[in-house]
mmCIF file of C-alpha atoms in Angstrom:
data_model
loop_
_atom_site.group_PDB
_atom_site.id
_atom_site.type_symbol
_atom_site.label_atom_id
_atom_site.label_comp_id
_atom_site.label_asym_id
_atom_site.label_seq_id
_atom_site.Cartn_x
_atom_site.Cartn_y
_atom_site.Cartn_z
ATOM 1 C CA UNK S 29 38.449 83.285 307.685
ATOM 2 C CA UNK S 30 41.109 85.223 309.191
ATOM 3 C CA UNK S 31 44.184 85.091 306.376
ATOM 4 C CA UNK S 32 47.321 85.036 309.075
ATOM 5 C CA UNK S 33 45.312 82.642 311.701
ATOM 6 C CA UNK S 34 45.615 80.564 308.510
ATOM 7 C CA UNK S 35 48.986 80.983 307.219
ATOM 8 C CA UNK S 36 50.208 80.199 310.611
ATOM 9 C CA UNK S 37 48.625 76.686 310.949
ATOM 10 C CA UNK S 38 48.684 75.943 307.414
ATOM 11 C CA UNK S 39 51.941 76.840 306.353
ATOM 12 C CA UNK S 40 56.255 76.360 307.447
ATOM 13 C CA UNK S 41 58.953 78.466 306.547
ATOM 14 C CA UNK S 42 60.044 78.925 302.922
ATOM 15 C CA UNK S 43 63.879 79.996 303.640
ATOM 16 C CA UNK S 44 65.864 78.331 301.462
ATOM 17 C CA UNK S 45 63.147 77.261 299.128
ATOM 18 C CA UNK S 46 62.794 78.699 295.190
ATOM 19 C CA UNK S 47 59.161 78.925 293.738
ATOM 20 C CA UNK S 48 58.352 79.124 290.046
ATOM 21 C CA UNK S 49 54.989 81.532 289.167
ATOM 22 C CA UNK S 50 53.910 81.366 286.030
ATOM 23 C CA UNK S 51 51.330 84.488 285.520
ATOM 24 C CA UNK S 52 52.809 86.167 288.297
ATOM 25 C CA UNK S 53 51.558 89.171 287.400
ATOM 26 C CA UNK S 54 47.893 88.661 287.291
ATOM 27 C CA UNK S 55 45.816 89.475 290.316
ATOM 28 C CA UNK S 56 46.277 86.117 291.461
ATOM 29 C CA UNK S 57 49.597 85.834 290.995
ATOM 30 C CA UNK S 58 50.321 88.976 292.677
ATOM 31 C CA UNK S 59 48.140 87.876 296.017
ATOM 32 C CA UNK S 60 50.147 83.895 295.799
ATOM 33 C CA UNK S 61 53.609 85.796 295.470
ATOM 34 C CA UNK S 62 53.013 88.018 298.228
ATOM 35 C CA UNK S 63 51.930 85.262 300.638
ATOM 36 C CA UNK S 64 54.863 82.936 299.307
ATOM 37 C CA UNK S 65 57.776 86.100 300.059
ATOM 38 C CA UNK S 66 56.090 86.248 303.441
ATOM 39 C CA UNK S 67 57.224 82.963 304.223
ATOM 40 C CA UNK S 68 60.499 83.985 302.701
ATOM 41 C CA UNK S 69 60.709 82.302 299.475
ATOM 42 C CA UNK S 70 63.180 82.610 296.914
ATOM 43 C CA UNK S 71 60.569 83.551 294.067
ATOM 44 C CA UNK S 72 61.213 83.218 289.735
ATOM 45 C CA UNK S 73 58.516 84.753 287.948
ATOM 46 C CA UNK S 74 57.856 83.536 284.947
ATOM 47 C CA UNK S 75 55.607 86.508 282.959
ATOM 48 C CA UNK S 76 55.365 87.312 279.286
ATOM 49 C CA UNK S 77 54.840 91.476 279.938
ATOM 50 C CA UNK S 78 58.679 92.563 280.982
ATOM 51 C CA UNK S 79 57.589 95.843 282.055
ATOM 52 C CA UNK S 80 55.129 94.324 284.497
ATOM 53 C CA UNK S 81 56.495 91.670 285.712
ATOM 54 C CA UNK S 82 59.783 93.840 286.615
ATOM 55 C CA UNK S 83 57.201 96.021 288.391
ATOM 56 C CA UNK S 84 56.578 93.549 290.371
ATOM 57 C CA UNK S 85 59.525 92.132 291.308
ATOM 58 C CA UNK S 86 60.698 95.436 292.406
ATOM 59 C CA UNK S 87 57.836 96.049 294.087
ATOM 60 C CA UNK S 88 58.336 92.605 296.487
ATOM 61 C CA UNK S 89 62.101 93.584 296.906
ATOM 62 C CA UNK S 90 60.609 96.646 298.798
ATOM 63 C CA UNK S 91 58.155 95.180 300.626
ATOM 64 C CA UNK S 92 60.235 92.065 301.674
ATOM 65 C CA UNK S 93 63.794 93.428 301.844
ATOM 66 C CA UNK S 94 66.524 90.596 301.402
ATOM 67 C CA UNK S 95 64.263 88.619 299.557
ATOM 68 C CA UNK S 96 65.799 86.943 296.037
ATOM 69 C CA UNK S 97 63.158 87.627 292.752
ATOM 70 C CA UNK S 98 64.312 86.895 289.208
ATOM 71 C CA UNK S 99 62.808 86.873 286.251
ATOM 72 C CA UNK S 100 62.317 84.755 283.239
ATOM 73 C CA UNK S 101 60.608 85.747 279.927
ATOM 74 C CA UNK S 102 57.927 83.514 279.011
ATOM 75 C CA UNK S 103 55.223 83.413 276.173
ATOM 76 C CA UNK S 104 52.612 80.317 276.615
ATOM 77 C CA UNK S 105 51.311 80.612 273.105
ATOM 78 C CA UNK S 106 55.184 80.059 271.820
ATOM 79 C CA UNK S 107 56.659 76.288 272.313
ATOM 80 C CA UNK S 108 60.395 78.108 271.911
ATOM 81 C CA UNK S 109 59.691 80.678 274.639
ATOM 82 C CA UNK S 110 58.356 77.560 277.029
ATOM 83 C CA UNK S 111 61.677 75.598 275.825
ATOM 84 C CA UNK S 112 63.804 78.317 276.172
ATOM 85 C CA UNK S 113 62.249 78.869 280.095
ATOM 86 C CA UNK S 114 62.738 75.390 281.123
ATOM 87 C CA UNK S 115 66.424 75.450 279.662
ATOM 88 C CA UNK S 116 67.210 78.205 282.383
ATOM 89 C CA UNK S 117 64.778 77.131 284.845
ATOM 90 C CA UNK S 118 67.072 73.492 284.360
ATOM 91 C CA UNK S 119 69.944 75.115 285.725
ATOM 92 C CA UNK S 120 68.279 76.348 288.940
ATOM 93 C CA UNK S 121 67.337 74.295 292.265
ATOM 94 C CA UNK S 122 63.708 75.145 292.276
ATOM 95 C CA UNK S 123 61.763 73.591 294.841
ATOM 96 C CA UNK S 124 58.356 74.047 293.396
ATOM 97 C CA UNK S 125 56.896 75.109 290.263
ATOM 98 C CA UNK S 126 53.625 76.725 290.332
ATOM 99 C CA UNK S 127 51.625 77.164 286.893
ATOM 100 C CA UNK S 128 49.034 79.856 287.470
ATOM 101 C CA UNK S 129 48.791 81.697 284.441
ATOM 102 C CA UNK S 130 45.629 80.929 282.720
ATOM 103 C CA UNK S 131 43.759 83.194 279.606
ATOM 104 C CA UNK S 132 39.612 82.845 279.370
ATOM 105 C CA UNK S 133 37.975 85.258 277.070
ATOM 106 C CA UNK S 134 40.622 86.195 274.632
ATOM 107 C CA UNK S 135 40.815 86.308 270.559
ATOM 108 C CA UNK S 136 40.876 83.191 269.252
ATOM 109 C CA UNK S 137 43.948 81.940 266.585
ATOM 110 C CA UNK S 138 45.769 79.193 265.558
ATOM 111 C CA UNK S 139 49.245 79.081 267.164
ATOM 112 C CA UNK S 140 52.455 77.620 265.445
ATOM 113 C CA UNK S 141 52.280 74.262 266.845
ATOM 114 C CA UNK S 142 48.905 73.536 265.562
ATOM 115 C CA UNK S 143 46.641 74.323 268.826
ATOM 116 C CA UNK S 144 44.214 77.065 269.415
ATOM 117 C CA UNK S 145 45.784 79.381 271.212
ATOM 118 C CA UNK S 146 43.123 78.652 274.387
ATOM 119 C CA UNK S 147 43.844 75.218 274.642
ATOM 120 C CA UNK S 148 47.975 76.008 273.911
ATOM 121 C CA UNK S 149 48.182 78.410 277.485
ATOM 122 C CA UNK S 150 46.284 76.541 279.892
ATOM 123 C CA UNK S 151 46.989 72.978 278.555
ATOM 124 C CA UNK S 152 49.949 72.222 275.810
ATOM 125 C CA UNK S 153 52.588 74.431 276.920
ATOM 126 C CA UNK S 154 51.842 74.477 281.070
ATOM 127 C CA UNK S 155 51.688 70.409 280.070
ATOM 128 C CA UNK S 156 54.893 70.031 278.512
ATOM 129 C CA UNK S 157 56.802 72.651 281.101
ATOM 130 C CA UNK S 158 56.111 70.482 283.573
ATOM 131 C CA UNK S 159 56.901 67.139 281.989
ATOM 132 C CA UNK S 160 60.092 68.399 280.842
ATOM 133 C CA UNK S 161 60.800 69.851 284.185
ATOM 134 C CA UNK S 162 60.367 66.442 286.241
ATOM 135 C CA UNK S 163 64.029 65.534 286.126
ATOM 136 C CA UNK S 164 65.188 68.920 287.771
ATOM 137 C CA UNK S 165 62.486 68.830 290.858
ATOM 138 C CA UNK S 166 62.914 64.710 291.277
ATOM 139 C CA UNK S 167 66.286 65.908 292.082
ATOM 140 C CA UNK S 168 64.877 68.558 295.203
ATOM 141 C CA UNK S 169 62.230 65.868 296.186
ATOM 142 C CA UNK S 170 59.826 69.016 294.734
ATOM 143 C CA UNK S 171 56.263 69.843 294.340
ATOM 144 C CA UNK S 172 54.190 70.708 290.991
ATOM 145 C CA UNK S 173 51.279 72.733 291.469
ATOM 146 C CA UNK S 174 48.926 73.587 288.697
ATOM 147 C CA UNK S 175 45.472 75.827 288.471
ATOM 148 C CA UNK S 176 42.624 74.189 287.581
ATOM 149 C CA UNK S 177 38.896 75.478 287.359
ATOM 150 C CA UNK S 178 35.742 74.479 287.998
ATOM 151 C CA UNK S 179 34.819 75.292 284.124
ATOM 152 C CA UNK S 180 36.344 71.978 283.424
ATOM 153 C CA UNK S 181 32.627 70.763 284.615
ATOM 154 C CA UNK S 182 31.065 72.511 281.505
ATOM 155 C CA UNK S 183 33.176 70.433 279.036
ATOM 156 C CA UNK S 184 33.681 66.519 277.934
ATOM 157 C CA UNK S 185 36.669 65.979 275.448
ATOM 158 C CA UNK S 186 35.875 65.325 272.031
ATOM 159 C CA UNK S 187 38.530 63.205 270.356
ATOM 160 C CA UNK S 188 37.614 65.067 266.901
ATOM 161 C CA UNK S 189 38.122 68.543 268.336
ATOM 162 C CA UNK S 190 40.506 68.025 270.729
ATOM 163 C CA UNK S 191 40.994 72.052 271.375
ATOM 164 C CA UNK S 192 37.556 72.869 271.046
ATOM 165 C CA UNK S 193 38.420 75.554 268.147
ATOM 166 C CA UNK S 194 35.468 74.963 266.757
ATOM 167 C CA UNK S 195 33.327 75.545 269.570
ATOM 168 C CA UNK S 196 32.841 79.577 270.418
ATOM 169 C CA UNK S 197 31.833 79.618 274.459
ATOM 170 C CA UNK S 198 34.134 80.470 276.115
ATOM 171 C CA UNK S 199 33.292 78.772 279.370
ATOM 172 C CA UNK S 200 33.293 75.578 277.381
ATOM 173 C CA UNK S 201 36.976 76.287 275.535
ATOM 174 C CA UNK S 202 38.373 77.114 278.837
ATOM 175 C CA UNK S 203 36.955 74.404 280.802
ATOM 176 C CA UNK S 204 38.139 71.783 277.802
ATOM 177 C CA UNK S 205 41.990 73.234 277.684
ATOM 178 C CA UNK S 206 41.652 73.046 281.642
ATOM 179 C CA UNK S 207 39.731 69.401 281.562
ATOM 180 C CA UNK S 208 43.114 68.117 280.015
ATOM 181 C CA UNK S 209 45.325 69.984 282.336
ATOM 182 C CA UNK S 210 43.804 68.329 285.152
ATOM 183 C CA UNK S 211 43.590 65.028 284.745
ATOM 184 C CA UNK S 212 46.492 64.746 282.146
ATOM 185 C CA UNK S 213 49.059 65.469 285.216
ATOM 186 C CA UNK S 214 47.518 63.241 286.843
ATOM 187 C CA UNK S 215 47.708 60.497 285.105
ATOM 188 C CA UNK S 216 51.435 61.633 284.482
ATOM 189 C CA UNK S 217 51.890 61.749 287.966
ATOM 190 C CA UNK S 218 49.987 58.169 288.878
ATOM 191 C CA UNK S 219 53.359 56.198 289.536
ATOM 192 C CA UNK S 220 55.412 59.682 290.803
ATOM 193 C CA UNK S 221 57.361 59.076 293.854
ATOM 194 C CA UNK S 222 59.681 61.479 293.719
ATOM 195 C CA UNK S 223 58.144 64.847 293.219
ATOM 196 C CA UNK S 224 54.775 65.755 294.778
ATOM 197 C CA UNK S 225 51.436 67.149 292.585
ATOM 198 C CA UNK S 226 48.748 69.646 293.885
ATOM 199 C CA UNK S 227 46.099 70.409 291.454
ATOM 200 C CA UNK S 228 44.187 73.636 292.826
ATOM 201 C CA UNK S 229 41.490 76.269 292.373
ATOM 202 C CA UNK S 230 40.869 79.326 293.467
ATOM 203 C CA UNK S 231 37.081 78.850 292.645
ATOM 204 C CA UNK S 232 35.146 82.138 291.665
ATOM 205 C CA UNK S 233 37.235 85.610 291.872
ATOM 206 C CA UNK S 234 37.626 88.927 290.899
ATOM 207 C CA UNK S 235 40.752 89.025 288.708
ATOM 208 C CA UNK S 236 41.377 90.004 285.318
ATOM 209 C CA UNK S 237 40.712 87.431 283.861
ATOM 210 C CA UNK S 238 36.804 87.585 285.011
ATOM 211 C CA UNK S 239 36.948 91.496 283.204
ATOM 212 C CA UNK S 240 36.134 89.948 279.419
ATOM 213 C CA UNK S 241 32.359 90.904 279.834
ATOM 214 C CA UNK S 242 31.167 93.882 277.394
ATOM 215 C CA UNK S 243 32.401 97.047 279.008
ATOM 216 C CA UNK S 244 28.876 98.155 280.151
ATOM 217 C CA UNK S 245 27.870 94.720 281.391
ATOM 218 C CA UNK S 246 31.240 94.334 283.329
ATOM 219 C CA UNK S 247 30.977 98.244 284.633
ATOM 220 C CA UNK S 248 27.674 96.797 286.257
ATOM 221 C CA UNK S 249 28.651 93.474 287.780
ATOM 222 C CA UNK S 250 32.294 94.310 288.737
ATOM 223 C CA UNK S 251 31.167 95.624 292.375
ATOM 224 C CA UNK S 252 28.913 92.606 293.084
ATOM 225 C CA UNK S 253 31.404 90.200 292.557
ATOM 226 C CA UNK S 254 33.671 91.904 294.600
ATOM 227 C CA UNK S 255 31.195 91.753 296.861
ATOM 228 C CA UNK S 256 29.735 88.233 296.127
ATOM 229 C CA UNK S 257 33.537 86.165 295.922
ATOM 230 C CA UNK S 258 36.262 86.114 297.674
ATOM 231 C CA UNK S 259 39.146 88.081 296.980
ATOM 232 C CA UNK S 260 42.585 86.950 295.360
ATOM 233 C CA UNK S 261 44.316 87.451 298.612
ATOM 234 C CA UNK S 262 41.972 84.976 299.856
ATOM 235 C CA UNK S 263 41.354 82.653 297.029
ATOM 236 C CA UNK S 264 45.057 82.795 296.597
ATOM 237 C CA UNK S 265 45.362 80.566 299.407
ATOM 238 C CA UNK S 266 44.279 77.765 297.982
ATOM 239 C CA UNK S 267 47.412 77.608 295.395
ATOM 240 C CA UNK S 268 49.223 78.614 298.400
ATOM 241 C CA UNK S 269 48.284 75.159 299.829
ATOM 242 C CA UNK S 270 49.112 72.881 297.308
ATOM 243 C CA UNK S 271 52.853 73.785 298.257
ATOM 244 C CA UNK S 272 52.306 72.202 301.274
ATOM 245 C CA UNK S 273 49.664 69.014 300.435
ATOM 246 C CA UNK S 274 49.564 67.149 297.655
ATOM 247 C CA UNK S 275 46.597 65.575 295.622
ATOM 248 C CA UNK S 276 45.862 62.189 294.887
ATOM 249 C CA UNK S 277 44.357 61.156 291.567
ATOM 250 C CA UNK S 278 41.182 62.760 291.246
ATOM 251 C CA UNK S 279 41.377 64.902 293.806
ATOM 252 C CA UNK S 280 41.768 68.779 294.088
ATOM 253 C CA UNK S 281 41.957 71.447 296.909
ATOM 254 C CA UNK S 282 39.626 74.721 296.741
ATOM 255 C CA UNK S 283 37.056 76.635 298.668
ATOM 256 C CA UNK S 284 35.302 74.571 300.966
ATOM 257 C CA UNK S 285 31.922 75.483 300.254
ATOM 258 C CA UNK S 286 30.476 75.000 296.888
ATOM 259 C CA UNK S 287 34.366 75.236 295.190
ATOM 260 C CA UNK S 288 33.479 79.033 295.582
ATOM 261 C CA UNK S 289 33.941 80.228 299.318
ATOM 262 C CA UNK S 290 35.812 79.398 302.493
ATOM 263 C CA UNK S 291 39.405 78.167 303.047
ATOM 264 C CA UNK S 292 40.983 75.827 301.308
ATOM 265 C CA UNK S 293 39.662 71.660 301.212
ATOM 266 C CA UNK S 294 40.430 68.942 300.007
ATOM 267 C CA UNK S 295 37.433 67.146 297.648
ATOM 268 C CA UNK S 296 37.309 64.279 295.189
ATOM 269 C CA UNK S 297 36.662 65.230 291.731
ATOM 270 C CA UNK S 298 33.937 63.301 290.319
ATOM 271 C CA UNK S 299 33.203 65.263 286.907
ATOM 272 C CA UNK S 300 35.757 62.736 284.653
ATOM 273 C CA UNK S 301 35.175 58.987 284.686
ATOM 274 C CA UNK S 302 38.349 56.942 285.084
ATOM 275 C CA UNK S 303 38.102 55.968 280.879
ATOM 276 C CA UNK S 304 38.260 59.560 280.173
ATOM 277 C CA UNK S 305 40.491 60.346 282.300
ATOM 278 C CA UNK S 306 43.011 57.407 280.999
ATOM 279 C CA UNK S 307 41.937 58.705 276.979
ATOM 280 C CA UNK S 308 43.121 62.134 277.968
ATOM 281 C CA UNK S 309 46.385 61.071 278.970
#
């Protein structure tokens, strides 16, 4: 798959448009923003590390000159830091709001508003953002596009552990927080007219947030996946496409082939039965 054979027939021109990253910063992210201030988006990138995510933005401003990049603090584990980014994020006309940032393999606590922190990044906060968000993009006609993962195959929701924090693999707490995520949106999105949902996935790839192996183990497989998967400028391009498509309830676009290679498809998801899917929401 040639990348730029595919931007051109996948993809229009972004002038005039603002995009929202959460977890800009992230391999990922870094891939998405590049391909979105290609098409000359307006970009706000919405990171946690200051230091980094300034990096970055500085770093697209040379690379892209003329191009607009702000910035706006945000924490996913905090409720006030998500509040306080949709208050500013309320006063701008963005046109789409990607949530990309995601955490896997990280220490596990209980965060203020009762969650485990897994379960409060990829699905309370990213959740609520966007609800509380819908007002502002129904007003640009706008598009919501959210990460999801495969690992939501490797979980079913248990109403008496809702955040899995009693449960220790990984693969299992991500793929729960991610499970909600999913179809939560869309069932909030079911009677939507007015602003458009893409729920994506990148399928395998080597990013940082594949490094939470023991340091010997991950010294030893790091070169075969980058071998093995595609790489985030590639598997980026299935985010990328959810700004231009949107997905119908129980569907989701990633690698054509196995949800692990190829460019970007479109595919029913068939892992959540309609009765989960409406207990979820």
């Amino acid at each position: 798959m040639n990348i730029q054979t595919w931007l051109d027939k996948n993809t229009t021109d972004l002038h005039g448009k603002t995009v929202a990253v959460t977890g800009s910063t992230g391999g990922l992210g870094k891939e998405l923003c590049t391909h979105l201030a290609s098409l000359g988006a307006s970009l706000i990138l919405l990171d946690r590390n200051a230091k980094r995510s300034e990096s970055h933005a500085d770093d697209l401003r040379q690379r892209f000159p003329g191009i607009a990049v702000s910035r706006i603090p945000l924490d996913l584990e905090d409720l006030s830091s998500a509040a306080a980014a949709v208050r500013e994020l309320s006063q701008k006309e963005i046109d789409v709001f990607i949530h990309n940032a995601g955490a896997y393999s990280i220490p596990r606590h209980t965060c203020e508003s009762g969650y485990d922190n897994v379960f409060q990044i990829n699905f309370a906060t990213p959740y609520y953002m966007i609800r509380e968000l819908l007002p502002t993009l129904r007003e640009r006609h706008g598009t919501v596009v959210a990460v999801g993962s495969i690992a939501h195959n490797y979980s079913k929701i248990d109403e008496n552990d809702v955040d899995f924090r009693t449960r220790t693999a990984a693969s299992k707490v991500y793929g729960n927080a991610k499970r909600y995520l999913m179809f939560a949106l869309h069932e909030l999105f079911r009677e939507e007219t007015d602003v458009r949902l893409a729920i994506v996935h990148p399928g395998i790839t080597f990013t940082n947030i594949t490094a939470h192996y023991p340091k010997l183990i991950f010294a030893v497989i790091k070169h075969p996946m980058k071998v093995i998967f595609m790489k985030p400028q590639k598997a980026s391009l299935s985010i990328l496409q959810g700004c231009f498509d949107r997905t119908s309830t129980a569907q989701w676009i990633g690698p054509r082939i196995f949800d692990v290679w190829g460019a970007p498809k479109k595919k029913i998801l068939k892992g959540c039965p309609p009765d989960e899917s409406a207990e979820i929401a």
